[in-house]
CSV table of C-alpha atoms in Angstrom, one decimal:
chain,number,residue,atom,x,y,z
A,1,MET,CA,-18.2,1.1,4.4
A,2,SER,CA,-16.5,2.5,7.4
A,3,GLY,CA,-13.1,3.7,7.3
A,4,GLY,CA,-12.1,1.5,10.3
A,5,ILE,CA,-9.8,-0.9,11.1
A,6,GLU,CA,-10.2,-4.6,12.6
A,7,LEU,CA,-7.2,-5.4,13.7
A,8,VAL,CA,-7.3,-9.0,15.5
A,9,MET,CA,-3.5,-9.6,17.0
A,10,ILE,CA,-2.6,-13.2,17.8
A,11,GLY,CA,0.8,-15.0,19.7
A,12,ALA,CA,-0.4,-18.4,20.7
A,13,ASP,CA,2.1,-19.9,23.1
A,14,GLY,CA,2.4,-23.7,22.7
A,15,GLY,CA,3.1,-24.0,26.1
A,16,PRO,CA,6.1,-26.1,27.9
A,17,GLU,CA,6.7,-29.0,24.9
A,18,ARG,CA,9.7,-28.6,24.3
A,19,ALA,CA,9.2,-29.3,20.6
A,20,HIS,CA,7.7,-25.9,20.1
A,21,GLY,CA,9.5,-23.9,21.9
A,22,GLY,CA,9.9,-21.4,19.2
A,23,SER,CA,6.4,-19.6,20.0
A,24,ALA,CA,7.7,-19.0,23.5
A,25,ARG,CA,7.8,-15.3,22.9
A,26,ALA,CA,5.0,-15.0,20.7
A,27,ALA,CA,2.8,-13.3,23.2
A,28,ASP,CA,5.6,-10.8,23.3
A,29,GLY,CA,4.9,-10.5,19.5
A,30,ALA,CA,1.4,-10.0,19.6
A,31,ARG,CA,1.6,-6.8,22.1
A,32,THR,CA,4.3,-5.1,20.2
A,33,LEU,CA,1.9,-5.2,17.4
A,34,ALA,CA,-1.4,-4.0,19.5
A,35,ASP,CA,1.0,-1.4,20.9
A,36,ALA,CA,2.0,0.0,17.9
A,37,LEU,CA,-0.6,-0.9,15.2
A,38,PRO,CA,-3.5,1.2,15.8
A,39,GLY,CA,-1.9,4.5,16.4
A,40,ARG,CA,0.0,4.7,13.1
A,41,THR,CA,-3.2,3.7,10.8
A,42,PHE,CA,-3.2,6.7,8.5
A,43,ASP,CA,-6.7,6.7,7.6
A,44,ALA,CA,-8.3,5.7,11.0
A,45,GLY,CA,-5.7,5.8,14.3
A,46,THR,CA,-6.3,4.8,17.6
A,47,ARG,CA,-10.0,5.7,18.1
A,48,GLY,CA,-10.9,4.0,14.0
A,49,SER,CA,-9.1,0.9,15.0
A,50,THR,CA,-10.8,-2.3,16.9
A,51,VAL,CA,-8.3,-4.2,18.4
A,52,THR,CA,-8.9,-7.9,19.3
A,53,HIS,CA,-5.7,-9.5,21.1
A,54,PRO,CA,-6.7,-12.6,22.1
A,55,PRO,CA,-4.9,-14.9,25.1
A,56,ALA,CA,-1.7,-16.6,24.4
A,57,ASP,CA,-3.0,-19.9,25.7
A,58,ALA,CA,-6.2,-20.0,24.2
A,59,ASP,CA,-7.4,-22.5,21.6
A,60,ALA,CA,-7.5,-22.8,18.2
A,61,ASN,CA,-11.7,-22.7,17.8
A,62,THR,CA,-11.4,-19.7,20.2
A,63,LEU,CA,-8.6,-17.2,17.9
A,64,LEU,CA,-10.4,-18.5,14.6
A,65,THR,CA,-14.1,-17.0,16.4
A,66,ALA,CA,-11.5,-13.7,17.4
A,67,VAL,CA,-10.7,-13.4,13.4
A,68,ARG,CA,-14.3,-14.5,12.6
A,69,GLN,CA,-15.9,-11.8,14.8
A,70,ALA,CA,-14.0,-9.4,13.2
A,71,ALA,CA,-14.4,-10.3,9.9
A,72,GLN,CA,-18.0,-9.7,10.4
A,73,ARG,CA,-18.0,-6.4,11.4
A,74,PRO,CA,-18.5,-3.8,8.8
A,75,ALA,CA,-14.9,-1.8,8.3
A,76,ARG,CA,-12.7,-1.0,5.8
A,77,TRP,CA,-9.3,-3.4,6.6
A,78,LEU,CA,-9.2,-6.2,8.8
A,79,VAL,CA,-5.5,-6.7,9.4
A,80,VAL,CA,-4.2,-10.3,11.5
A,81,CYS,CA,-0.9,-10.8,13.2
A,82,LEU,CA,-0.1,-14.6,13.3
A,83,VAL,CA,2.5,-14.6,16.0
A,84,GLY,CA,4.1,-18.2,16.7
A,85,GLN,CA,5.6,-21.4,15.8
A,86,LEU,CA,4.1,-23.0,12.6
A,87,VAL,CA,3.5,-26.8,12.1
A,88,ALA,CA,2.9,-29.0,9.1
A,89,ASP,CA,-0.2,-32.0,8.5
A,90,PRO,CA,1.5,-35.1,7.8
A,91,ARG,CA,1.5,-34.9,3.9
A,92,GLY,CA,3.3,-31.6,4.1
A,93,ARG,CA,0.2,-29.6,2.2
A,94,ARG,CA,-1.4,-27.7,5.0
A,95,VAL,CA,0.0,-25.7,7.8
A,96,ALA,CA,-1.1,-24.8,11.4
A,97,LEU,CA,-0.4,-21.9,14.0
A,98,VAL,CA,0.7,-24.4,17.0
A,99,THR,CA,-1.6,-23.4,19.8
A,100,ALA,CA,-1.4,-24.3,23.8
A,101,GLY,CA,-1.7,-27.8,25.1
A,102,SER,CA,-0.4,-29.4,22.2
A,103,THR,CA,1.9,-32.0,21.9
A,104,PRO,CA,4.0,-33.2,18.6
A,105,ASP,CA,1.6,-35.7,17.6
A,106,ASN,CA,-1.4,-33.8,17.9
A,107,ALA,CA,0.2,-29.7,17.1
A,108,TYR,CA,-1.9,-29.8,13.2
A,109,ARG,CA,-5.0,-30.7,14.7
A,110,ARG,CA,-5.1,-28.9,18.1
A,111,GLY,CA,-4.0,-25.8,16.1
A,112,LEU,CA,-5.0,-22.9,13.8
A,113,ALA,CA,-5.5,-24.1,10.7
A,114,TRP,CA,-3.4,-21.0,8.1
A,115,ASP,CA,-6.4,-21.6,5.7
A,116,TRP,CA,-8.8,-21.3,8.1
A,117,ILE,CA,-7.8,-17.6,8.8
A,118,THR,CA,-7.6,-16.6,5.4
A,119,SER,CA,-11.0,-18.2,4.9
A,120,ALA,CA,-12.8,-16.3,7.3
A,121,MET,CA,-10.8,-13.0,5.9
A,122,VAL,CA,-11.8,-13.5,2.7
A,123,HIS,CA,-15.6,-13.7,3.2
A,124,GLY,CA,-14.8,-10.9,6.0
A,125,GLU,CA,-17.1,-7.6,5.4
A,126,GLN,CA,-13.9,-5.2,4.4
A,127,GLU,CA,-12.6,-3.6,1.4
A,128,GLU,CA,-9.4,-4.8,2.0
A,129,THR,CA,-7.1,-7.5,4.3
A,130,LEU,CA,-3.5,-7.8,5.7
A,131,LEU,CA,-1.8,-11.0,7.2
A,132,ILE,CA,0.6,-9.8,9.3
A,133,VAL,CA,3.3,-13.2,10.0
A,134,ASP,CA,6.3,-13.1,12.3
A,135,ALA,CA,6.7,-16.9,12.6
A,136,VAL,CA,9.3,-20.0,12.4
A,137,ALA,CA,8.9,-23.2,11.4
A,138,ASP,CA,10.4,-26.5,12.1
A,139,ARG,CA,12.7,-28.6,9.6
A,140,ASP,CA,9.6,-30.8,7.9
A,141,THR,CA,6.9,-27.6,7.7
A,142,TRP,CA,10.2,-25.9,6.4
A,143,THR,CA,10.6,-27.7,4.3
A,144,ALA,CA,7.2,-28.0,3.3
A,145,LEU,CA,6.6,-24.1,3.2
A,146,GLN,CA,9.4,-24.6,0.2
A,147,ARG,CA,7.0,-26.4,-1.7
A,148,GLU,CA,4.9,-24.5,-4.3
A,149,ASP,CA,2.6,-28.0,-4.6
A,150,GLY,CA,2.3,-28.0,-0.9
A,151,ALA,CA,2.2,-25.6,2.1
A,152,GLY,CA,3.9,-23.5,0.2
A,153,GLU,CA,1.1,-22.5,-2.2
A,154,LEU,CA,-0.8,-20.8,1.1
A,155,LEU,CA,1.8,-18.1,1.0
A,156,GLY,CA,0.6,-16.8,-2.1
A,157,HIS,CA,-3.0,-16.4,-1.8
A,158,SER,CA,-4.3,-13.6,-3.9
A,159,ARG,CA,-6.9,-11.8,-1.9
A,160,VAL,CA,-4.9,-12.1,1.1
A,161,PRO,CA,-1.8,-10.0,0.4
A,162,LEU,CA,1.6,-11.3,3.2
A,163,TRP,CA,3.3,-9.3,5.2
A,164,GLY,CA,5.8,-10.7,7.7
A,165,ARG,CA,8.8,-13.3,7.7
A,166,ILE,CA,9.2,-16.9,8.1
A,167,GLY,CA,12.1,-18.5,9.8
A,168,ARG,CA,13.6,-21.6,10.5
A,169,TRP,CA,13.7,-23.4,13.9
A,170,ASN,CA,15.3,-26.2,15.2
A,171,THR,CA,15.4,-27.3,19.0
A,172,GLY,CA,17.9,-26.2,21.0
A,173,ARG,CA,19.8,-23.8,18.3
A,174,ARG,CA,20.5,-20.4,19.4
A,175,GLY,CA,22.1,-17.6,17.1
A,176,ARG,CA,20.5,-14.9,15.2
A,177,ASP,CA,19.8,-17.3,12.2
A,178,GLY,CA,17.3,-18.7,15.6
A,179,VAL,CA,15.4,-15.6,16.6
A,180,LEU,CA,11.9,-16.4,18.4
A,181,PRO,CA,9.3,-14.3,16.9
A,182,GLY,CA,8.0,-11.5,19.2
A,183,ALA,CA,11.4,-11.6,20.7
A,184,ASP,CA,14.4,-8.8,19.6
A,185,GLY,CA,15.3,-9.4,16.1
A,186,SER,CA,11.9,-11.0,14.9
A,187,PHE,CA,9.4,-9.3,12.3
A,188,SER,CA,6.9,-7.9,15.2
A,189,TRP,CA,10.1,-6.3,17.6
A,190,ALA,CA,11.5,-4.6,14.0
A,191,LEU,CA,8.2,-3.2,12.5
A,192,GLY,CA,7.3,-2.3,16.1
A,193,ARG,CA,11.0,-0.3,15.9
A,194,VAL,CA,10.5,1.0,12.5
A,195,LEU,CA,6.3,2.5,13.4
A,196,GLU,CA,8.0,4.3,16.7
A,197,HIS,CA,10.6,5.7,14.6
A,198,GLY,CA,10.0,6.9,11.5
A,199,VAL,CA,11.6,6.4,8.0
A,200,PRO,CA,13.4,10.2,7.4
A,201,GLY,CA,13.0,11.0,3.7
A,202,ALA,CA,10.4,9.2,3.3
A,203,PRO,CA,6.5,10.3,2.6
A,204,ALA,CA,3.8,11.2,5.9
A,205,ALA,CA,2.1,8.0,4.5
A,206,VAL,CA,4.0,4.9,3.9
A,207,GLY,CA,2.8,1.8,3.2
A,208,PRO,CA,4.6,-1.8,3.2
A,209,LEU,CA,7.0,-0.9,0.3
A,210,ASP,CA,8.2,1.9,1.9
A,211,LEU,CA,8.9,0.9,5.2
A,212,GLN,CA,10.2,-3.0,4.2
A,213,PRO,CA,13.9,-1.6,3.7
A,214,ALA,CA,14.1,-0.2,7.3
A,215,VAL,CA,12.8,-3.5,8.7
A,216,GLU,CA,15.1,-4.9,6.5
A,217,GLY,CA,18.0,-3.2,8.0
A,218,GLN,CA,16.5,-4.1,11.7
A,219,LEU,CA,16.6,-7.3,10.9
A,220,GLY,CA,20.2,-7.5,9.8
A,221,TRP,CA,18.8,-8.7,6.4
A,222,GLY,CA,21.4,-9.9,4.5
A,223,GLU,CA,24.2,-10.9,6.9
A,224,PRO,CA,25.6,-14.5,5.7
A,225,ALA,CA,24.2,-16.2,9.0
A,226,ASN,CA,20.8,-15.7,7.7
A,227,ALA,CA,20.8,-17.2,3.9
A,228,GLY,CA,18.7,-19.6,3.2
A,229,GLU,CA,17.3,-19.5,7.0
A,230,ALA,CA,14.1,-17.4,6.4
A,231,ARG,CA,12.1,-16.1,4.0
A,232,LEU,CA,11.3,-12.4,4.0
A,233,LEU,CA,6.9,-11.6,2.6
A,234,VAL,CA,6.1,-8.5,1.1
A,235,PRO,CA,2.5,-8.1,-0.8
A,236,ARG,CA,3.0,-8.1,-3.9
A,237,ASP,CA,0.8,-5.0,-5.1
A,238,GLY,CA,2.9,-3.1,-2.9
A,239,GLY,CA,0.3,-3.4,0.1
A,240,ARG,CA,-2.6,-0.5,0.2
A,241,LEU,CA,-2.2,-0.1,3.9
A,242,LEU,CA,-0.7,3.8,5.0
A,243,MET,CA,0.8,3.8,8.9
A,244,ARG,CA,2.0,7.2,9.8
A,245,ASN,CA,5.1,8.3,9.1
A,246,ARG,CA,6.4,9.7,12.6
A,247,ALA,CA,9.9,11.1,10.8
A,248,ALA,CA,8.3,13.0,8.3
A,249,VAL,CA,6.3,14.8,11.3
A,250,ARG,CA,9.0,15.0,13.5
A,251,GLY,CA,11.4,16.3,10.6
A,252,ALA,CA,8.9,19.0,9.7
A,253,LEU,CA,8.3,20.3,12.6
A,254,ALA,CA,11.9,20.0,13.8
A,255,GLY,CA,13.0,23.3,12.2
A,256,LEU,CA,10.6,25.7,13.8
A,257,PRO,CA,11.5,27.8,17.2
A,258,PHE,CA,9.1,25.5,19.9
A,259,SER,CA,9.3,24.2,22.8
A,260,ASP,CA,10.0,20.6,22.9
A,261,GLU,CA,7.0,20.4,24.6
A,262,LEU,CA,4.5,22.1,22.2
A,263,LEU,CA,6.5,20.0,19.6
A,264,ALA,CA,4.8,17.2,21.0
A,265,VAL,CA,1.5,18.4,20.7
A,266,LEU,CA,2.4,19.5,17.3
A,267,TRP,CA,3.3,16.3,16.2
A,268,ARG,CA,0.4,14.8,17.8
A,269,GLU,CA,-2.2,16.8,16.1
A,270,SER,CA,-0.7,17.5,13.2
A,271,ALA,CA,-0.9,13.6,12.0
A,272,PRO,CA,-2.9,13.3,9.2
A,273,THR,CA,-6.4,12.0,9.5
A,274,ASP,CA,-7.7,11.4,5.8
A,275,PRO,CA,-5.6,9.5,3.3
A,276,PRO,CA,-3.8,11.2,0.3
A,277,SER,CA,-6.0,11.4,-3.2
A,278,ALA,CA,-4.9,9.1,-5.8
């Protein structure tokens, strides 16, 4: 088993259908994560990461194929990012990511089913998995996700840790509680900013739990306007995917009498390449 990381970035744009407007910025979120994650993975970095980034207007079969192909390649990690709008099946027991060309009547049938994704990840060749989610759900889907005997059970898969945010979205609604996935204020935007700037005072290698307070700070989590309108997802075991903390390296070098240019070079070259011993 290699030490590499397979990264699959899915930002699905549901198209011009008004009911699927929650996916309008999904492509931006997937692009943000595709830019941010490869260079920050602690034990692989850019050279050890394979990034798959399907088009935003791809259909469900194309998106699922991208995940399955990545899952079949030997690597230490499989990280899948889902950005867009979720829709529930008529019984409220399953959800799917809305894909291009969907209408309100066929969105679930045409969408990328959540359980297809988790099944592909569970049966992959990787030692570890992580599903990063930046999504919104309409009223019916939001209700289904709150039920542990319905679609909500999908959020607790024992072998596919979740990290991200699912917000409630209503057509035509405005305000911070209606932030679109991929837009400013979304989870992918917040995570990208935290990875870019780092977390002062945190270790050089950080996992989701180390980053979560900073990500929540970017989201403005805890403001009254957001109460009950979003669900934050954090891996139950803390998440073992380690990422480089740029603030730790920058802080260590800041007090040395080097030029800005040399500091930049040292910062890049001194980024750790091996995970710390357990």
